[in-house]
Coordinates of C-alpha atoms in Angstrom, one line a residue:
M4 CA 27.8 48.7 -21.8
D5 CA 26.6 46.2 -24.6
S6 CA 23.7 46.2 -26.8
F7 CA 21.5 44.6 -28.7
G8 CA 18.9 44.9 -31.1
C9 CA 16.9 42.2 -29.8
I10 CA 17.3 40.1 -26.3
V11 CA 14.7 36.5 -25.7
V12 CA 14.3 35.7 -22.3
G13 CA 13.9 31.5 -23.2
S14 CA 15.2 28.7 -25.3
G15 CA 12.8 26.9 -25.8
N16 CA 11.1 26.5 -29.0
A17 CA 9.1 29.5 -28.1
G18 CA 11.8 31.7 -27.7
S19 CA 14.2 30.0 -30.2
C20 CA 11.4 31.0 -32.6
A21 CA 11.2 34.8 -31.5
A22 CA 15.0 35.2 -32.1
F23 CA 15.0 33.4 -35.3
A24 CA 11.9 35.6 -36.3
A25 CA 14.1 39.1 -35.6
A26 CA 16.9 38.0 -37.1
E27 CA 15.5 37.2 -40.0
A28 CA 13.6 40.6 -39.7
G29 CA 16.4 42.3 -40.4
C30 CA 16.8 42.4 -36.6
D31 CA 21.0 43.5 -35.6
K32 CA 22.7 41.3 -32.7
V33 CA 19.5 39.7 -31.3
L34 CA 20.6 37.7 -28.1
I35 CA 19.1 34.9 -26.2
V36 CA 19.6 34.5 -22.2
D37 CA 18.8 31.7 -20.4
V38 CA 19.0 31.0 -16.8
C39 CA 19.9 27.6 -17.7
P40 CA 23.0 25.4 -18.2
P41 CA 23.5 24.1 -22.2
E42 CA 22.9 20.6 -21.2
W43 CA 19.9 21.4 -21.0
V44 CA 19.1 23.7 -23.7
G45 CA 15.5 23.8 -25.5
G46 CA 13.2 24.1 -21.8
N47 CA 10.4 22.4 -22.0
G48 CA 9.6 22.0 -26.1
Y49 CA 12.9 19.3 -25.7
F50 CA 10.8 17.3 -23.6
T51 CA 7.6 17.4 -25.7
A52 CA 6.9 14.4 -28.6
G53 CA 7.4 17.5 -31.0
A54 CA 3.0 17.5 -32.0
F55 CA 1.8 20.6 -33.8
R56 CA -1.1 21.2 -34.6
T57 CA -2.7 23.1 -37.4
V58 CA -5.4 23.9 -39.8
H59 CA -5.2 22.0 -42.7
G60 CA -7.1 21.1 -46.1
G61 CA -6.4 17.0 -45.6
L62 CA -3.2 14.9 -46.8
H63 CA -2.1 16.7 -49.8
D64 CA -1.9 20.1 -48.5
L65 CA 0.8 18.7 -45.8
L66 CA 2.3 16.3 -47.6
P67 CA 5.1 18.2 -49.3
I68 CA 6.5 19.4 -45.6
V69 CA 6.7 15.4 -44.3
N70 CA 9.8 13.2 -44.6
N71 CA 8.1 10.0 -43.8
V72 CA 5.4 9.3 -46.5
S73 CA 6.0 7.5 -49.9
A74 CA 3.9 8.1 -53.0
E75 CA 2.6 4.7 -52.1
Q76 CA 2.5 5.1 -48.8
A77 CA 0.3 8.2 -49.2
G78 CA -2.5 6.3 -51.0
S79 CA -2.9 3.8 -48.4
I80 CA -3.9 7.3 -45.7
D81 CA -6.8 8.4 -44.6
M82 CA -6.1 11.9 -43.2
D83 CA -9.8 14.4 -42.2
P84 CA -9.1 18.6 -43.4
Y85 CA -8.7 20.2 -40.0
S86 CA -10.3 23.6 -40.6
L87 CA -10.2 26.7 -38.7
H88 CA -13.4 26.2 -37.7
D89 CA -12.5 23.2 -36.0
F90 CA -9.5 24.2 -34.3
L91 CA -10.8 27.5 -32.7
G92 CA -13.8 25.4 -31.6
D93 CA -11.6 22.6 -29.9
I94 CA -9.5 25.6 -28.1
M95 CA -12.8 27.1 -27.0
R96 CA -14.7 23.8 -26.1
L97 CA -12.0 22.7 -23.9
G98 CA -11.6 25.6 -22.0
N99 CA -15.0 25.7 -21.3
G100 CA -15.7 29.4 -23.3
K101 CA -13.3 30.7 -21.4
P102 CA -10.1 31.2 -24.1
D103 CA -9.9 35.1 -24.8
P104 CA -11.6 34.6 -28.7
A105 CA -9.4 37.4 -30.2
L106 CA -6.1 35.3 -29.0
A107 CA -7.1 31.9 -29.9
H108 CA -8.5 33.4 -33.6
A109 CA -5.1 35.1 -34.3
L110 CA -3.3 31.3 -32.9
V111 CA -5.3 29.5 -35.4
A112 CA -5.8 31.6 -37.8
S113 CA -1.8 31.8 -38.4
S114 CA -1.5 28.2 -37.7
R115 CA -1.0 26.8 -41.1
D116 CA 1.6 29.6 -42.5
T117 CA 3.8 29.5 -39.6
I118 CA 4.0 25.4 -39.8
G119 CA 4.9 26.5 -43.5
W120 CA 7.5 28.7 -42.0
L121 CA 8.9 26.2 -39.5
A122 CA 9.7 24.2 -42.3
D123 CA 11.1 26.4 -44.8
K124 CA 12.9 28.5 -43.1
V125 CA 13.6 27.4 -39.9
G126 CA 14.5 23.7 -40.6
L127 CA 12.2 21.5 -38.9
P128 CA 11.5 18.2 -40.2
F129 CA 8.7 17.2 -39.8
M130 CA 6.9 13.8 -40.1
F131 CA 3.1 13.0 -40.1
S132 CA 2.7 11.4 -36.3
F133 CA 1.6 7.8 -37.4
H134 CA 2.6 6.0 -33.8
R135 CA 0.8 8.8 -31.8
Q136 CA -2.2 10.0 -33.8
A137 CA -3.1 7.1 -36.6
Y138 CA -4.3 3.5 -36.1
N139 CA -4.2 0.5 -38.9
V140 CA -7.7 0.0 -39.8
N141 CA -8.6 -2.4 -42.5
G142 CA -5.1 -2.0 -44.1
R143 CA -5.5 1.7 -44.1
Q144 CA -4.1 4.4 -41.3
R145 CA -6.9 6.5 -40.1
F146 CA -5.7 9.7 -38.1
W147 CA -7.6 10.6 -35.7
G148 CA -8.2 13.8 -33.2
G149 CA -7.2 16.7 -35.5
M150 CA -3.4 16.7 -34.7
V151 CA -1.3 14.8 -37.4
L152 CA 2.0 16.4 -37.4
C153 CA 5.1 16.3 -35.5
T154 CA 9.0 16.3 -35.4
E155 CA 11.4 14.3 -36.9
D156 CA 12.8 12.8 -32.9
G157 CA 10.4 14.4 -31.4
G158 CA 11.7 17.5 -29.0
K159 CA 14.8 16.4 -29.1
G160 CA 14.6 16.7 -32.7
L161 CA 12.5 20.0 -32.5
I162 CA 15.9 22.0 -30.5
A163 CA 17.9 20.3 -32.6
A164 CA 16.5 22.0 -35.5
H165 CA 16.2 24.9 -33.5
Q166 CA 19.4 25.5 -32.6
R167 CA 20.8 24.8 -36.2
A168 CA 18.5 27.5 -37.6
L169 CA 19.8 30.3 -34.8
A170 CA 23.8 29.0 -35.3
K171 CA 22.5 29.9 -39.2
A172 CA 21.4 33.4 -38.2
K173 CA 24.7 34.2 -36.1
V174 CA 22.2 34.3 -32.4
Q175 CA 24.0 34.5 -29.8
V176 CA 22.8 32.4 -26.7
W177 CA 24.3 32.9 -23.5
F178 CA 23.2 30.1 -20.9
N179 CA 23.6 30.5 -17.3
C180 CA 22.8 33.6 -17.4
R181 CA 19.4 34.3 -15.4
A182 CA 17.8 38.0 -16.2
V183 CA 17.0 39.7 -13.1
E184 CA 15.4 43.0 -14.3
I185 CA 13.8 45.0 -17.5
T186 CA 15.1 48.4 -17.5
M187 CA 12.8 51.2 -18.9
K188 CA 13.4 54.4 -19.7
N189 CA 10.2 57.0 -20.9
G190 CA 7.6 54.2 -20.0
A191 CA 9.8 52.3 -23.1
V192 CA 11.9 49.2 -22.6
S193 CA 15.7 50.1 -22.3
G194 CA 17.6 46.9 -21.5
L195 CA 17.6 43.9 -19.8
V196 CA 19.5 43.2 -16.4
V197 CA 21.2 39.7 -16.6
E198 CA 23.9 37.8 -13.8
K199 CA 26.1 35.7 -15.9
E200 CA 29.1 34.2 -13.7
G201 CA 28.3 35.8 -10.5
K202 CA 28.2 39.6 -12.0
K203 CA 25.4 41.8 -13.0
M204 CA 26.0 43.1 -16.6
H205 CA 22.7 45.6 -18.1
L206 CA 22.2 45.4 -21.8
A207 CA 21.1 47.9 -24.0
T208 CA 18.5 46.9 -25.6
R209 CA 15.2 48.6 -27.1
A210 CA 13.0 45.4 -27.3
V211 CA 13.1 42.8 -25.0
V212 CA 10.6 39.0 -25.4
L213 CA 9.6 37.1 -22.5
A214 CA 9.8 33.4 -23.4
A215 CA 10.7 32.3 -20.0
G216 CA 8.4 29.7 -19.8
G217 CA 5.3 29.2 -16.7
F218 CA 6.0 28.6 -12.3
E219 CA 5.6 24.9 -13.3
S220 CA 9.3 23.6 -12.2
N221 CA 8.2 25.3 -8.4
P222 CA 6.5 23.4 -6.1
Q223 CA 6.0 26.6 -4.0
L224 CA 4.1 28.4 -6.6
R225 CA 2.4 25.4 -7.8
E226 CA 0.9 24.8 -4.3
K227 CA 0.2 28.7 -3.9
H228 CA -1.8 29.0 -7.1
L229 CA -2.8 25.6 -7.9
G230 CA -3.6 24.7 -4.9
A231 CA -2.9 22.1 -2.2
G232 CA -1.3 18.6 -3.3
W233 CA 0.7 20.0 -6.6
E234 CA 4.0 20.6 -4.4
R235 CA 3.6 16.4 -4.8
A236 CA 3.2 16.2 -8.9
I237 CA 6.1 14.6 -10.9
L238 CA 7.8 17.4 -13.1
R239 CA 7.8 16.5 -16.6
G240 CA 10.8 18.7 -18.1
T241 CA 12.9 21.6 -17.3
P242 CA 13.2 22.0 -13.4
Y243 CA 14.0 26.2 -14.6
N244 CA 10.8 27.1 -15.2
Q245 CA 10.1 28.5 -11.7
G246 CA 7.7 31.5 -12.3
D247 CA 10.8 34.3 -12.9
G248 CA 9.5 36.0 -16.4
F249 CA 6.3 36.3 -14.2
K250 CA 8.3 38.3 -11.6
L251 CA 10.7 40.6 -14.4
A252 CA 6.9 41.6 -16.1
A253 CA 5.7 42.3 -12.9
A254 CA 7.9 44.7 -12.0
V255 CA 7.6 46.7 -15.4
G256 CA 3.3 46.6 -14.9
A257 CA 2.5 43.8 -17.0
R258 CA -1.3 42.6 -17.0
Q259 CA -1.8 39.2 -15.8
T260 CA -4.5 36.8 -17.1
G261 CA -6.2 33.1 -17.9
D262 CA -5.8 30.6 -16.1
W263 CA -3.8 31.1 -12.6
A264 CA -5.0 27.7 -11.1
G265 CA -5.1 25.1 -14.3
C266 CA -2.0 23.8 -15.6
H267 CA -1.2 21.3 -18.4
S268 CA -1.3 17.7 -16.0
T269 CA -1.3 14.2 -17.4
C270 CA -0.9 10.7 -16.6
W271 CA 2.5 9.9 -15.7
D272 CA 4.8 6.9 -15.1
A273 CA 4.7 7.1 -10.7
N274 CA 7.9 5.4 -11.0
A275 CA 9.6 8.6 -13.0
P276 CA 12.5 10.7 -11.0
A277 CA 11.3 14.0 -9.5
E278 CA 11.7 16.3 -12.7
G279 CA 12.3 15.6 -16.5
Q280 CA 14.9 13.1 -17.9
R281 CA 16.7 14.1 -20.8
D282 CA 17.5 10.6 -22.5
L283 CA 13.4 9.0 -21.9
T284 CA 12.3 13.0 -22.3
N285 CA 7.9 11.9 -22.9
Q286 CA 8.4 8.4 -23.1
F287 CA 7.2 8.2 -19.5
T288 CA 3.7 9.7 -20.9
K289 CA 1.0 7.2 -20.1
S290 CA -1.9 8.0 -22.7
G291 CA -2.7 3.9 -23.2
Y292 CA -5.8 5.0 -21.0
P293 CA -9.2 4.6 -23.3
L294 CA -7.6 1.5 -24.7
G295 CA -8.6 0.0 -21.2
I296 CA -9.7 1.9 -17.7
M297 CA -7.7 3.1 -14.8
I298 CA -8.5 2.3 -11.7
N299 CA -8.0 4.0 -8.0
S300 CA -6.2 2.8 -5.4
A301 CA -9.7 2.1 -3.4
G302 CA -10.4 0.4 -5.8
Q303 CA -12.6 2.4 -8.2
R304 CA -13.0 3.9 -11.7
F305 CA -12.7 7.4 -11.7
V306 CA -12.9 9.0 -15.0
D307 CA -14.5 8.3 -18.2
E308 CA -11.5 6.8 -20.0
G309 CA -13.5 7.0 -23.3
E310 CA -15.1 10.8 -23.3
D311 CA -13.2 12.0 -25.7
F312 CA -10.1 11.8 -27.9
R313 CA -6.8 11.0 -25.6
N314 CA -5.3 14.5 -27.3
Y315 CA -8.1 16.4 -26.1
T316 CA -7.9 14.3 -22.7
Y317 CA -4.5 13.7 -21.6
A318 CA -4.1 17.2 -20.3
K319 CA -6.5 17.3 -18.2
F320 CA -6.7 13.7 -16.1
G321 CA -3.3 14.3 -14.5
R322 CA -4.9 16.9 -11.9
A323 CA -8.2 13.8 -11.7
I324 CA -5.4 11.6 -11.2
L325 CA -3.7 14.0 -8.4
K326 CA -7.7 13.9 -6.3
Q327 CA -7.1 10.3 -6.2
P328 CA -6.1 8.4 -3.0
G329 CA -2.3 8.3 -2.6
G330 CA -2.1 10.9 -5.8
Y331 CA -1.7 7.3 -7.9
V332 CA -4.2 4.7 -10.1
F333 CA -3.6 1.9 -12.3
Q334 CA -4.0 1.8 -15.9
V335 CA -5.4 -2.2 -16.6
W336 CA -5.8 -3.5 -20.1
D337 CA -5.9 -7.2 -21.2
S338 CA -4.4 -8.8 -24.2
K339 CA -7.0 -7.7 -26.7
V340 CA -5.2 -4.1 -26.6
I341 CA -1.6 -4.8 -25.1
G342 CA 0.2 -4.6 -28.8
S343 CA -1.6 -1.5 -29.1
L344 CA 0.2 0.4 -26.4
R345 CA 2.6 2.2 -27.7
V346 CA 5.7 1.2 -27.4
E347 CA 7.6 4.2 -26.6
E348 CA 5.7 4.5 -23.7
Y349 CA 4.5 1.0 -22.5
G350 CA 8.1 -1.4 -23.9
D351 CA 9.7 -3.1 -21.5
G352 CA 13.0 -1.2 -19.7
I353 CA 10.8 2.2 -19.9
V354 CA 8.5 0.9 -17.6
E355 CA 7.0 -1.4 -14.5
K356 CA 4.4 -3.8 -16.4
I357 CA 2.5 -6.4 -13.8
F358 CA 0.9 -9.0 -15.4
A359 CA -1.4 -12.1 -14.5
D360 CA -3.5 -14.6 -16.1
R361 CA -6.3 -13.5 -13.3
I362 CA -8.0 -10.2 -12.6
E363 CA -8.0 -11.1 -8.5
D364 CA -4.2 -12.0 -8.8
L365 CA -3.7 -8.9 -10.5
A366 CA -5.0 -7.3 -7.3
D367 CA -2.9 -8.9 -5.7
K368 CA 0.4 -8.0 -6.8
L369 CA -0.5 -4.5 -7.3
V370 CA -1.6 -4.9 -3.0
A371 CA 2.1 -4.5 -2.9
K372 CA 1.8 -1.3 -5.6
G373 CA -0.8 0.3 -3.4
L374 CA -3.8 -0.9 -3.9
K375 CA -5.3 -0.8 -0.9
E376 CA -9.7 -2.2 -2.0
K377 CA -8.2 -5.3 -3.9
E378 CA -12.1 -6.5 -3.6
G379 CA -13.3 -3.2 -5.1
F380 CA -10.6 -3.7 -7.6
V381 CA -11.6 -7.1 -9.0
E382 CA -16.0 -5.6 -8.4
T383 CA -15.2 -3.0 -11.0
V384 CA -13.8 -4.7 -13.7
K385 CA -16.6 -7.6 -13.0
Q386 CA -19.2 -4.9 -13.6
F387 CA -17.6 -2.9 -16.2
N388 CA -17.3 -6.4 -18.2
E389 CA -21.0 -7.0 -17.2
A390 CA -22.3 -3.1 -18.9
V391 CA -19.6 -3.7 -21.7
K392 CA -21.2 -7.1 -22.7
S393 CA -24.9 -5.8 -22.3
Y394 CA -24.4 -2.8 -24.4
Q395 CA -23.2 -5.0 -26.8
A396 CA -26.1 -7.1 -26.9
E397 CA -28.3 -4.1 -27.2
N398 CA -26.1 -2.7 -30.1
V399 CA -24.9 -6.0 -32.0
H400 CA -23.9 -3.1 -34.9
C401 CA -21.7 -1.5 -33.1
T402 CA -17.9 -1.9 -33.9
W403 CA -15.2 -1.4 -32.0
N404 CA -13.0 1.6 -33.6
P405 CA -10.0 3.3 -31.8
A406 CA -9.6 5.5 -35.3
I407 CA -13.1 7.2 -34.6
K408 CA -15.9 8.4 -31.0
D409 CA -17.1 4.7 -32.0
R410 CA -20.0 4.5 -29.2
M411 CA -19.2 1.1 -27.8
S412 CA -20.4 2.3 -24.2
T413 CA -21.1 1.2 -20.6
T414 CA -24.0 3.6 -20.3
D415 CA -25.0 1.3 -16.9
L416 CA -22.3 2.8 -15.2
A417 CA -22.8 6.0 -13.0
M418 CA -19.0 6.2 -14.0
P419 CA -19.7 5.9 -18.0
K420 CA -16.5 4.8 -20.9
S421 CA -18.2 6.6 -23.4
N422 CA -16.2 4.9 -26.3
W423 CA -13.7 2.3 -27.2
A424 CA -15.2 0.0 -24.4
L425 CA -13.8 -3.8 -24.3
T426 CA -14.4 -6.2 -22.2
I427 CA -10.9 -6.7 -19.8
D428 CA -12.0 -11.0 -19.6
Q429 CA -8.7 -11.9 -21.9
P430 CA -5.3 -12.9 -20.0
P431 CA -3.1 -12.2 -20.1
F432 CA -3.6 -9.0 -17.6
M433 CA -1.9 -5.7 -17.8
A434 CA -1.8 -2.9 -14.9
V435 CA 0.8 0.0 -14.5
K436 CA 0.9 2.6 -11.8
V437 CA 0.6 6.5 -13.2
A438 CA 0.7 10.1 -11.3
C439 CA 0.6 13.2 -12.5
G440 CA 2.7 14.7 -14.2
V441 CA 2.7 18.8 -14.8
T442 CA 3.9 20.1 -17.8
F443 CA 3.3 23.7 -18.1
T444 CA 0.7 26.6 -16.1
F445 CA -1.9 28.1 -17.8
G446 CA -1.6 31.3 -15.9
G447 CA 0.1 33.9 -17.7
L448 CA 0.4 37.4 -19.7
E449 CA -2.2 39.6 -21.6
I450 CA -0.6 40.3 -24.7
D451 CA -1.9 41.9 -28.3
P452 CA -2.8 39.0 -30.6
E453 CA -0.9 40.7 -33.9
T454 CA 2.0 41.8 -32.0
A455 CA 2.6 40.0 -29.0
G456 CA 3.1 43.0 -27.0
V457 CA 2.5 42.4 -23.7
I458 CA -0.1 44.8 -22.2
S459 CA -0.1 47.5 -19.3
E460 CA -2.3 46.8 -16.8
K461 CA -2.3 50.8 -15.8
T462 CA -3.0 51.6 -19.1
S463 CA -4.2 48.8 -20.6
K464 CA -1.9 49.9 -23.6
M465 CA 0.7 47.6 -25.3
I466 CA 4.1 48.3 -22.6
P467 CA 6.5 49.5 -25.8
G468 CA 9.6 46.8 -26.8
L469 CA 8.4 44.2 -24.1
F470 CA 6.8 40.9 -26.0
C471 CA 5.8 37.4 -24.6
T472 CA 5.1 34.3 -26.5
G473 CA 5.3 30.4 -25.2
E474 CA 4.1 29.5 -21.7
M475 CA 3.8 32.9 -20.7
V476 CA 1.0 33.5 -22.6
G477 CA -2.6 32.9 -19.9
L478 CA -4.3 31.7 -23.4
F479 CA -5.2 28.2 -22.2
H480 CA -8.0 27.6 -19.6
G481 CA -8.8 23.7 -17.7
N482 CA -7.3 21.9 -20.6
Y483 CA -6.4 22.5 -24.4
P484 CA -5.8 20.4 -27.7
G485 CA -3.2 18.3 -27.6
G486 CA -0.2 19.7 -29.8
S487 CA -1.5 23.6 -29.2
G488 CA 1.3 24.8 -26.8
L489 CA 4.2 24.4 -29.6
T490 CA 2.2 26.2 -32.0
C491 CA 1.2 28.6 -29.9
G492 CA 4.9 29.8 -28.9
A493 CA 6.3 29.2 -33.1
V494 CA 3.2 31.8 -33.4
F495 CA 3.3 34.1 -31.3
G496 CA 6.7 33.9 -31.1
R497 CA 7.2 35.0 -34.8
K498 CA 5.3 37.4 -34.6
A499 CA 7.0 39.3 -31.2
G500 CA 10.5 38.4 -32.8
Q501 CA 8.8 40.1 -36.1
A502 CA 7.8 42.9 -33.9
A503 CA 11.0 42.8 -31.6
A504 CA 12.4 43.7 -34.9
K505 CA 10.9 47.0 -35.8
A506 CA 11.1 48.4 -32.2
A507 CA 14.9 47.7 -32.1
K508 CA 14.7 50.2 -35.5
I509 CA 13.2 53.0 -33.8
A510 CA 15.4 56.0 -33.4

């Protein structure tokens, strides 16, 4: 029987952090197993923009770890500090007070140190996210929404860096290898049964880290837990997150927690493939709605596009889209802002863009794309424009500024746009069709905040030798602050790996 000090289930960001941390802590023979083939390495992390949210003290705190800012450029950047109070407050606010406070605090309190570890030890190539989190305002780059860091080349660069670090740490990775059973002896983990090349193998170990992702890739489980209609959502990332990790955990009595009816869902290209596409990854995201409006097939707006900064609303608006007739909507802008849309999301060849010089003509073209009420569409744009003009007439000192909550609103409407409201009246007009893209599910396992040890349903104590990180941790409820997912996986992955290394040394 092969024996390993620690076995990690899952090759994504969270699992990679756990494996590296275990090896760094002196654990002998660390193994990662993943059901996917090698060309699908990296789980959902590969499909992200590589965004990490962290506590920080402002520009000069983070300058030493980024690679895309010269001394001259630094002088033209505006970046407010993001405190522990800010980060924790965002998690609890967006989760309507439901996230476990101790778990959330552990994530936030360890975030900055973990970012430093990722940069210095793991070798992640961090950069400031100018293309996603900053606007040029009067010649200065103004960051907004708390999150400022990403990895070079997004998720692709993230996973490539992890693979280099794991190879250097001599961590083994077995692909096409399904974990099928955690074995126990005297109430503690004793091994992991895997199926590789059609054969079952029992691997001895005292420490298993579950980092196998949620159940978002499984339409049947989505329908069961999230509700009717979710089987139709487009999968943003890997097709291999089928919920297998939860089966492993349930079989040994792990306690479930978190929001099993919730998930990260966002505006996604309606023409995107049914599962993640590894060459375009995150480019199917369509997050330009704060600069325009979204209208459903019945010709009506249905969300406040300016409710908050994009990275505080994008993870929940997919759910709102899925509830609309047909499960799709149209994002609409005029020429004043089209040039401000992200090229990686709205560039030529990335998305089908519908143009017209009159709103009436745009509506006519959208009928072929699924618009059912073109008169309603035209009337909605007209009423929106009138509300914008009315507000501007009464608030002449307000100035449109996408880098702050500028309060440029449409308060006369039943569904207001609270910020960044501009008239849609300058041709050409552009629309794109978007649907709901599901990223990861929020239901998970209860863990100890300091060790990431999995809690037993029966004893309410940690199951010796079993740890959990990443999407399988039940922290978020309903919504979450953008960039928290990768940070969560890294923070609790590091904790899990360190604790697993200690467990492996117990005689």
